[in-house]
GROMACS .gro file of C-alpha atoms in nm:
model
  338
    1MET     CA    1   1.028   1.464   1.964
    2ASN     CA    2   0.721   1.571   1.763
    3LYS     CA    3   0.423   1.439   1.790
    4ILE     CA    4   0.358   1.358   1.373
    5ALA     CA    5   0.616   1.376   1.106
    6VAL     CA    6   0.473   1.422   0.747
    7VAL     CA    7   0.735   1.280   0.540
    8ILE     CA    8   0.674   1.284   0.177
    9LEU     CA    9   0.901   1.068  -0.056
   10ASN     CA   10   1.030   1.281  -0.367
   11TRP     CA   11   1.227   1.148  -0.678
   12ASN     CA   12   1.243   1.434  -0.962
   13GLY     CA   13   0.877   1.536  -0.872
   14VAL     CA   14   0.912   1.909  -0.867
   15LYS     CA   15   0.614   1.978  -1.067
   16LEU     CA   16   0.397   1.759  -0.799
   17LEU     CA   17   0.584   1.954  -0.531
   18GLU     CA   18   0.489   2.250  -0.665
   19GLN     CA   19   0.077   2.165  -0.687
   20PHE     CA   20   0.062   1.938  -0.380
   21LEU     CA   21   0.305   2.090  -0.107
   22PRO     CA   22   0.081   2.381  -0.040
   23SER     CA   23  -0.206   2.204   0.073
   24ILE     CA   24  -0.003   1.972   0.329
   25VAL     CA   25   0.171   2.314   0.474
   26GLN     CA   26  -0.131   2.466   0.505
   27PHE     CA   27  -0.321   2.195   0.691
   28SER     CA   28  -0.069   2.000   0.895
   29GLU     CA   29  -0.045   2.238   1.152
   30GLY     CA   30   0.170   2.123   1.451
   31ALA     CA   31   0.338   1.862   1.252
   32GLN     CA   32   0.697   1.888   1.116
   33ILE     CA   33   0.670   1.842   0.735
   34TYR     CA   34   0.978   1.662   0.564
   35VAL     CA   35   1.063   1.595   0.197
   36ALA     CA   36   1.272   1.250   0.168
   37ASP     CA   37   1.430   1.292  -0.173
   38ASN     CA   38   1.574   1.001  -0.382
   39ALA     CA   39   1.863   1.168  -0.516
   40SER     CA   40   1.652   1.390  -0.737
   41THR     CA   41   1.834   1.527  -1.046
   42ASP     CA   42   1.602   1.800  -1.102
   43ASP     CA   43   1.505   2.122  -0.936
   44SER     CA   44   1.323   1.951  -0.612
   45ILE     CA   45   1.551   2.056  -0.324
   46ASN     CA   46   1.600   2.432  -0.470
   47PHE     CA   47   1.217   2.466  -0.522
   48ILE     CA   48   1.168   2.366  -0.148
   49LYS     CA   49   1.457   2.572  -0.022
   50LEU     CA   50   1.333   2.887  -0.186
   51ASN     CA   51   0.949   2.832  -0.136
   52PHE     CA   52   0.902   2.646   0.158
   53PRO     CA   53   1.212   2.740   0.397
   54THR     CA   54   0.997   2.542   0.717
   55ILE     CA   55   1.012   2.198   0.578
   56LYS     CA   56   1.314   1.955   0.645
   57ILE     CA   57   1.491   1.777   0.363
   58VAL     CA   58   1.657   1.419   0.401
   59VAL     CA   59   1.873   1.332   0.121
   60ASN     CA   60   1.895   0.980   0.027
   61THR     CA   61   2.232   0.860  -0.122
   62GLY     CA   62   2.022   0.713  -0.460
   63ASN     CA   63   1.686   0.620  -0.630
   64HIS     CA   64   1.598   0.360  -0.390
   65GLY     CA   65   1.243   0.323  -0.456
   66PHE     CA   66   0.945   0.347  -0.211
   67ALA     CA   67   1.084   0.095   0.056
   68LYS     CA   68   1.449   0.178   0.094
   69GLY     CA   69   1.403   0.520   0.042
   70TYR     CA   70   1.170   0.589   0.318
   71ASN     CA   71   1.364   0.317   0.566
   72ASP     CA   72   1.684   0.555   0.496
   73ALA     CA   73   1.506   0.895   0.551
   74LEU     CA   74   1.299   0.794   0.873
   75GLN     CA   75   1.616   0.698   1.076
   76HIS     CA   76   1.702   1.070   1.059
   77ILE     CA   77   1.357   1.179   1.195
   78ASP     CA   78   1.241   1.151   1.514
   79ALA     CA   79   0.848   1.200   1.590
   80GLU     CA   80   0.582   0.944   1.753
   81ILE     CA   81   0.368   0.921   1.461
   82TYR     CA   82   0.490   0.885   1.084
   83ALA     CA   83   0.276   0.995   0.816
   84LEU     CA   84   0.387   0.859   0.465
   85VAL     CA   85   0.260   1.072   0.201
   86ASN     CA   86   0.293   1.057  -0.154
   87SER     CA   87   0.371   1.326  -0.329
   88ASP     CA   88   0.084   1.327  -0.563
   89ILE     CA   89  -0.163   1.363  -0.217
   90GLU     CA   90  -0.364   1.672  -0.164
   91VAL     CA   91  -0.502   1.677   0.181
   92THR     CA   92  -0.807   1.864   0.340
   93GLU     CA   93  -0.828   2.075   0.638
   94ASN     CA   94  -0.819   1.898   1.004
   95TRP     CA   95  -0.684   1.593   0.817
   96LEU     CA   96  -0.417   1.487   1.082
   97LYS     CA   97  -0.641   1.539   1.412
   98PRO     CA   98  -0.879   1.237   1.367
   99ILE     CA   99  -0.606   1.025   1.335
  100ILE     CA  100  -0.408   1.182   1.618
  101GLU     CA  101  -0.721   1.127   1.828
  102THR     CA  102  -0.729   0.742   1.717
  103PHE     CA  103  -0.355   0.701   1.776
  104ASP     CA  104  -0.426   0.871   2.160
  105SER     CA  105  -0.739   0.654   2.258
  106GLU     CA  106  -0.651   0.291   2.109
  107LYS     CA  107  -0.291   0.186   2.213
  108GLN     CA  108  -0.312  -0.125   2.017
  109THR     CA  109  -0.382   0.037   1.694
  110ALA     CA  110  -0.035   0.093   1.533
  111ILE     CA  111  -0.125   0.197   1.167
  112ILE     CA  112  -0.399   0.385   1.025
  113GLN     CA  113  -0.548   0.461   0.667
  114PRO     CA  114  -0.745   0.781   0.590
  115LYS     CA  115  -1.009   0.815   0.328
  116ILE     CA  116  -0.843   0.800  -0.020
  117LEU     CA  117  -1.036   0.970  -0.290
  118ASP     CA  118  -0.957   1.038  -0.691
  119PHE     CA  119  -0.820   1.382  -0.734
  120LYS     CA  120  -0.948   1.416  -1.065
  121ASN     CA  121  -1.308   1.287  -1.000
  122LYS     CA  122  -1.324   1.376  -0.625
  123GLU     CA  123  -1.683   1.199  -0.533
  124TYR     CA  124  -1.506   0.846  -0.633
  125PHE     CA  125  -1.257   0.648  -0.400
  126GLU     CA  126  -0.914   0.644  -0.581
  127TYR     CA  127  -0.764   0.289  -0.692
  128ALA     CA  128  -0.468   0.285  -0.443
  129GLY     CA  129  -0.641   0.236  -0.110
  130ALA     CA  130  -0.978   0.381  -0.098
  131ALA     CA  131  -1.162   0.322   0.220
  132GLY     CA  132  -0.898   0.049   0.350
  133GLY     CA  133  -0.749  -0.303   0.192
  134PHE     CA  134  -0.768  -0.702   0.225
  135ILE     CA  135  -0.659  -0.984   0.071
  136ASP     CA  136  -0.805  -1.327  -0.024
  137LYS     CA  137  -0.675  -1.672   0.035
  138TYR     CA  138  -0.416  -1.611  -0.286
  139GLY     CA  139  -0.267  -1.277  -0.171
  140PHE     CA  140  -0.493  -1.072  -0.420
  141PRO     CA  141  -0.556  -0.742  -0.239
  142PHE     CA  142  -0.879  -0.542  -0.318
  143CYS     CA  143  -1.003  -0.225  -0.117
  144ARG     CA  144  -1.346  -0.138   0.022
  145GLY     CA  145  -1.447   0.111  -0.259
  146ARG     CA  146  -1.206  -0.041  -0.508
  147VAL     CA  147  -1.187  -0.420  -0.680
  148PHE     CA  148  -0.981  -0.480  -0.952
  149ASP     CA  149  -1.079  -0.166  -1.201
  150THR     CA  150  -1.428  -0.124  -1.048
  151ILE     CA  151  -1.416   0.183  -0.843
  152GLU     CA  152  -1.701   0.279  -0.616
  153LYS     CA  153  -1.863   0.647  -0.552
  154ASP     CA  154  -1.807   0.774  -0.188
  155ASN     CA  155  -2.171   0.781  -0.071
  156GLY     CA  156  -2.027   0.729   0.294
  157GLN     CA  157  -2.086   0.374   0.273
  158TYR     CA  158  -1.759   0.234   0.437
  159ASN     CA  159  -1.736   0.343   0.793
  160ASP     CA  160  -1.437   0.296   1.029
  161CYS     CA  161  -1.309  -0.049   1.064
  162GLU     CA  162  -1.019  -0.254   1.133
  163LEU     CA  163  -0.830  -0.350   0.782
  164PHE     CA  164  -0.580  -0.597   0.680
  165TRP     CA  165  -0.360  -0.345   0.488
  166ALA     CA  166  -0.353   0.046   0.467
  167SER     CA  167  -0.232   0.218   0.169
  168GLY     CA  168   0.102   0.323   0.135
  169ALA     CA  169  -0.065   0.650  -0.050
  170CYS     CA  170  -0.147   0.777   0.264
  171PHE     CA  171   0.005   0.583   0.562
  172PHE     CA  172   0.021   0.637   0.929
  173ILE     CA  173   0.219   0.441   1.171
  174ARG     CA  174   0.352   0.448   1.498
  175SER     CA  175   0.734   0.477   1.483
  176GLU     CA  176   0.830   0.255   1.762
  177VAL     CA  177   0.616  -0.031   1.546
  178TYR     CA  178   0.788   0.059   1.232
  179ARG     CA  179   1.125   0.015   1.390
  180GLU     CA  180   1.031  -0.270   1.585
  181LEU     CA  181   0.891  -0.429   1.234
  182GLY     CA  182   1.258  -0.328   1.088
  183GLY     CA  183   1.039  -0.092   0.836
  184PHE     CA  184   0.947  -0.190   0.476
  185ASP     CA  185   1.141  -0.468   0.257
  186GLU     CA  186   1.373  -0.334   0.057
  187SER     CA  187   1.370  -0.612  -0.135
  188PHE     CA  188   1.025  -0.493  -0.293
  189PHE     CA  189   1.157  -0.180  -0.414
  190ALA     CA  190   0.793  -0.059  -0.476
  191HIS     CA  191   0.442  -0.203  -0.455
  192GLN     CA  192   0.298  -0.405  -0.216
  193GLU     CA  193   0.525  -0.343   0.042
  194GLU     CA  194   0.290  -0.185   0.266
  195ILE     CA  195   0.069  -0.507   0.263
  196ASP     CA  196   0.365  -0.686   0.383
  197LEU     CA  197   0.464  -0.442   0.641
  198CYS     CA  198   0.076  -0.467   0.784
  199TRP     CA  199   0.084  -0.850   0.760
  200ARG     CA  200   0.398  -0.879   0.952
  201ALA     CA  201   0.228  -0.603   1.211
  202SER     CA  202  -0.069  -0.822   1.227
  203ASN     CA  203   0.117  -1.112   1.298
  204GLU     CA  204   0.290  -0.953   1.584
  205GLY     CA  205  -0.063  -0.827   1.739
  206HIS     CA  206  -0.129  -0.503   1.608
  207ILE     CA  207  -0.392  -0.336   1.488
  208ILE     CA  208  -0.473  -0.144   1.122
  209LYS     CA  209  -0.781   0.075   1.092
  210TYR     CA  210  -0.922   0.307   0.867
  211ASN     CA  211  -1.048   0.634   0.952
  212SER     CA  212  -1.288   0.851   0.746
  213GLY     CA  213  -1.296   1.139   0.937
  214SER     CA  214  -0.936   1.196   0.771
  215THR     CA  215  -0.966   1.268   0.392
  216VAL     CA  216  -0.712   1.314   0.091
  217TYR     CA  217  -0.720   1.330  -0.257
  218HIS     CA  218  -0.457   1.094  -0.462
  219VAL     CA  219  -0.373   1.151  -0.808
  220GLY     CA  220  -0.245   0.775  -0.874
  221GLY     CA  221  -0.014   0.659  -1.113
  222ALA     CA  222   0.218   1.022  -1.107
  223THR     CA  223   0.521   0.826  -1.093
  224LEU     CA  224   0.463   0.466  -1.262
  225GLN     CA  225   0.141   0.449  -1.456
  226HIS     CA  226  -0.110   0.174  -1.392
  227GLY     CA  227  -0.056  -0.003  -1.753
  228ASN     CA  228   0.320   0.015  -1.720
  229PRO     CA  229   0.492  -0.317  -1.753
  230LYS     CA  230   0.725  -0.256  -1.461
  231LYS     CA  231   0.428  -0.216  -1.209
  232THR     CA  232   0.304  -0.570  -1.374
  233TYR     CA  233   0.647  -0.716  -1.284
  234LEU     CA  234   0.669  -0.584  -0.915
  235ASN     CA  235   0.335  -0.627  -0.801
  236PHE     CA  236   0.325  -0.992  -0.949
  237ARG     CA  237   0.680  -1.091  -0.810
  238ASN     CA  238   0.623  -0.902  -0.461
  239SER     CA  239   0.278  -1.076  -0.388
  240LEU     CA  240   0.469  -1.394  -0.449
  241LEU     CA  241   0.778  -1.311  -0.199
  242MET     CA  242   0.472  -1.161   0.043
  243LEU     CA  243   0.324  -1.484   0.053
  244VAL     CA  244   0.639  -1.688   0.134
  245LYS     CA  245   0.716  -1.452   0.400
  246ASN     CA  246   0.370  -1.438   0.581
  247LEU     CA  247   0.151  -1.772   0.492
  248PRO     CA  248   0.060  -1.997   0.770
  249LYS     CA  249   0.291  -2.312   0.728
  250LYS     CA  250  -0.042  -2.534   0.671
  251GLY     CA  251  -0.097  -2.502   0.316
  252LEU     CA  252   0.184  -2.268   0.222
  253PHE     CA  253   0.305  -2.449  -0.115
  254PHE     CA  254  -0.021  -2.539  -0.199
  255VAL     CA  255  -0.145  -2.160  -0.185
  256ILE     CA  256   0.181  -2.031  -0.370
  257PHE     CA  257   0.139  -2.273  -0.619
  258PHE     CA  258  -0.216  -2.216  -0.711
  259ARG     CA  259  -0.127  -1.860  -0.714
  260MET     CA  260   0.117  -1.906  -0.976
  261VAL     CA  261  -0.168  -2.096  -1.173
  262LEU     CA  262  -0.368  -1.782  -1.149
  263ASP     CA  263  -0.051  -1.558  -1.243
  264GLY     CA  264  -0.038  -1.794  -1.553
  265ILE     CA  265  -0.416  -1.720  -1.668
  266ALA     CA  266  -0.360  -1.382  -1.659
  267GLY     CA  267  -0.063  -1.409  -1.882
  268ILE     CA  268  -0.272  -1.566  -2.081
  269ARG     CA  269  -0.541  -1.300  -2.074
  270PHE     CA  270  -0.263  -1.027  -2.145
  271LEU     CA  271  -0.176  -1.216  -2.459
  272THR     CA  272  -0.510  -1.209  -2.580
  273GLN     CA  273  -0.511  -0.856  -2.541
  274GLY     CA  274  -0.198  -0.785  -2.727
  275LYS     CA  275  -0.033  -0.702  -2.384
  276PHE     CA  276   0.299  -0.880  -2.468
  277LYS     CA  277   0.505  -0.676  -2.228
  278HIS     CA  278   0.268  -0.748  -1.958
  279THR     CA  279   0.319  -1.108  -2.010
  280PHE     CA  280   0.667  -1.094  -2.025
  281ALA     CA  281   0.653  -0.908  -1.709
  282ILE     CA  282   0.488  -1.182  -1.528
  283LEU     CA  283   0.723  -1.445  -1.669
  284LYS     CA  284   1.003  -1.230  -1.536
  285ALA     CA  285   0.848  -1.177  -1.190
  286HIS     CA  286   0.829  -1.549  -1.169
  287PHE     CA  287   1.189  -1.606  -1.241
  288SER     CA  288   1.308  -1.355  -1.020
  289PHE     CA  289   1.078  -1.531  -0.743
  290TYR     CA  290   1.249  -1.861  -0.798
  291CYS     CA  291   1.597  -1.697  -0.766
  292ILE     CA  292   1.516  -1.539  -0.381
  293SER     CA  293   1.231  -1.756  -0.276
  294LEU     CA  294   1.475  -1.967  -0.067
  295LYS     CA  295   1.649  -1.662   0.098
  296TYR     CA  296   1.263  -1.574   0.209
  297LEU     CA  297   1.181  -1.926   0.338
  298ARG     CA  298   1.490  -1.958   0.535
  299GLU     CA  299   1.381  -1.617   0.725
  300ARG     CA  300   1.029  -1.751   0.783
  301LYS     CA  301   0.893  -1.690   1.150
  302ASP     CA  302   0.744  -1.940   1.326
  303PHE     CA  303   0.444  -1.774   1.418
  304GLN     CA  304   0.168  -1.642   1.134
  305ILE     CA  305  -0.194  -1.548   1.205
  306GLN     CA  306  -0.438  -1.836   1.051
  307LYS     CA  307  -0.711  -1.604   0.974
  308TYR     CA  308  -0.554  -1.375   0.698
  309TYR     CA  309  -0.804  -1.355   0.417
  310THR     CA  310  -1.150  -1.222   0.387
  311VAL     CA  311  -1.272  -1.398   0.102
  312LYS     CA  312  -1.129  -1.720  -0.077
  313SER     CA  313  -1.101  -1.603  -0.423
  314VAL     CA  314  -1.158  -1.262  -0.493
  315VAL     CA  315  -1.068  -1.326  -0.874
  316TYR     CA  316  -1.362  -1.590  -0.869
  317LEU     CA  317  -1.611  -1.373  -0.746
  318TYR     CA  318  -1.529  -1.065  -0.960
  319TYR     CA  319  -1.443  -1.250  -1.282
  320ILE     CA  320  -1.692  -1.515  -1.266
  321LYS     CA  321  -1.952  -1.457  -1.029
  322LYS     CA  322  -1.946  -1.068  -1.141
  323LEU     CA  323  -1.977  -0.935  -0.804
  324LEU     CA  324  -1.832  -0.630  -0.885
  325VAL     CA  325  -1.821  -0.428  -0.534
  326PHE     CA  326  -1.657  -0.458  -0.225
  327LYS     CA  327  -1.995  -0.531  -0.024
  328GLU     CA  328  -2.127  -0.787  -0.277
  329ILE     CA  329  -1.822  -0.993  -0.221
  330PHE     CA  330  -1.802  -0.952   0.143
  331ASN     CA  331  -2.143  -1.090   0.189
  332SER     CA  332  -2.075  -1.375  -0.112
  333ASN     CA  333  -2.103  -1.758   0.052
  334GLN     CA  334  -1.726  -1.724   0.008
  335ASN     CA  335  -1.660  -1.468   0.294
  336ILE     CA  336  -1.476  -1.634   0.631
  337LYS     CA  337  -1.652  -1.549   0.902
  338ASN     CA  338  -1.521  -1.461   1.218
   0.00000   0.00000   0.00000
């Protein structure tokens, strides 16, 4: 069994592989590198075979998205630690060493995220993960270094700490925990499946951490742009599914109802901005949620952690109170103290 397997999910991303595989090969000494290919129709597989013969390829049967794509591929990969890495990630020298050291010294730590900076503007955090994630009472995610569309410059202001969720852009997890949790929820297809997995890990008593000693650079939106209505649909639908699965029983229906009201306000805001496709995407997300929510209610586990959120409403603090960065939000009077 390998100590660590670096697994890159790919679908028709030969251009990204050309650009970003070299840094992973150069700086991942001691790791076995895999490309999990979601039935690409471009030249991805031939490119890897010709240029990187040491990389192992796992070919999935179709384009099953992030969740099932990784679930299928990881069945064929034997390692103590999985490093799940987006195909648009550039890694840095010794990026694996501090992560492995943390896993070795902290047996309760099951999931780790490195520092994720913007490939195009390397002094700033990147949208998808930054310095680690949290959610508010109604399931809205935000990060240290990124709250909604406000991105902070990295001044070393965020030290190592426990998180609520780690970004799927560069996501380290013990393989035994991944199997114990049943992997990602394949109904999600893509987006927020890593938050759901981290929430389920927390319900089982596992710890999620941020490790600032490891740095990677992420392009972001290379496969699905931030402004794409499909991304809006998946984010809104999957967030509701995640709440149904993981919220504590007390207040379950109130939180979901209030979240849906907030979604409606977001839909109206899109209308006023002329973004009609995004409003339709939210409506479509809600109808999809109605169709499958009963299944999720029936499958809920008995135990859910009670303290899952950091603040009651990041939407209120950001848009109404104008608290734009994580430290302002965390230090607000809404902060849920330990």
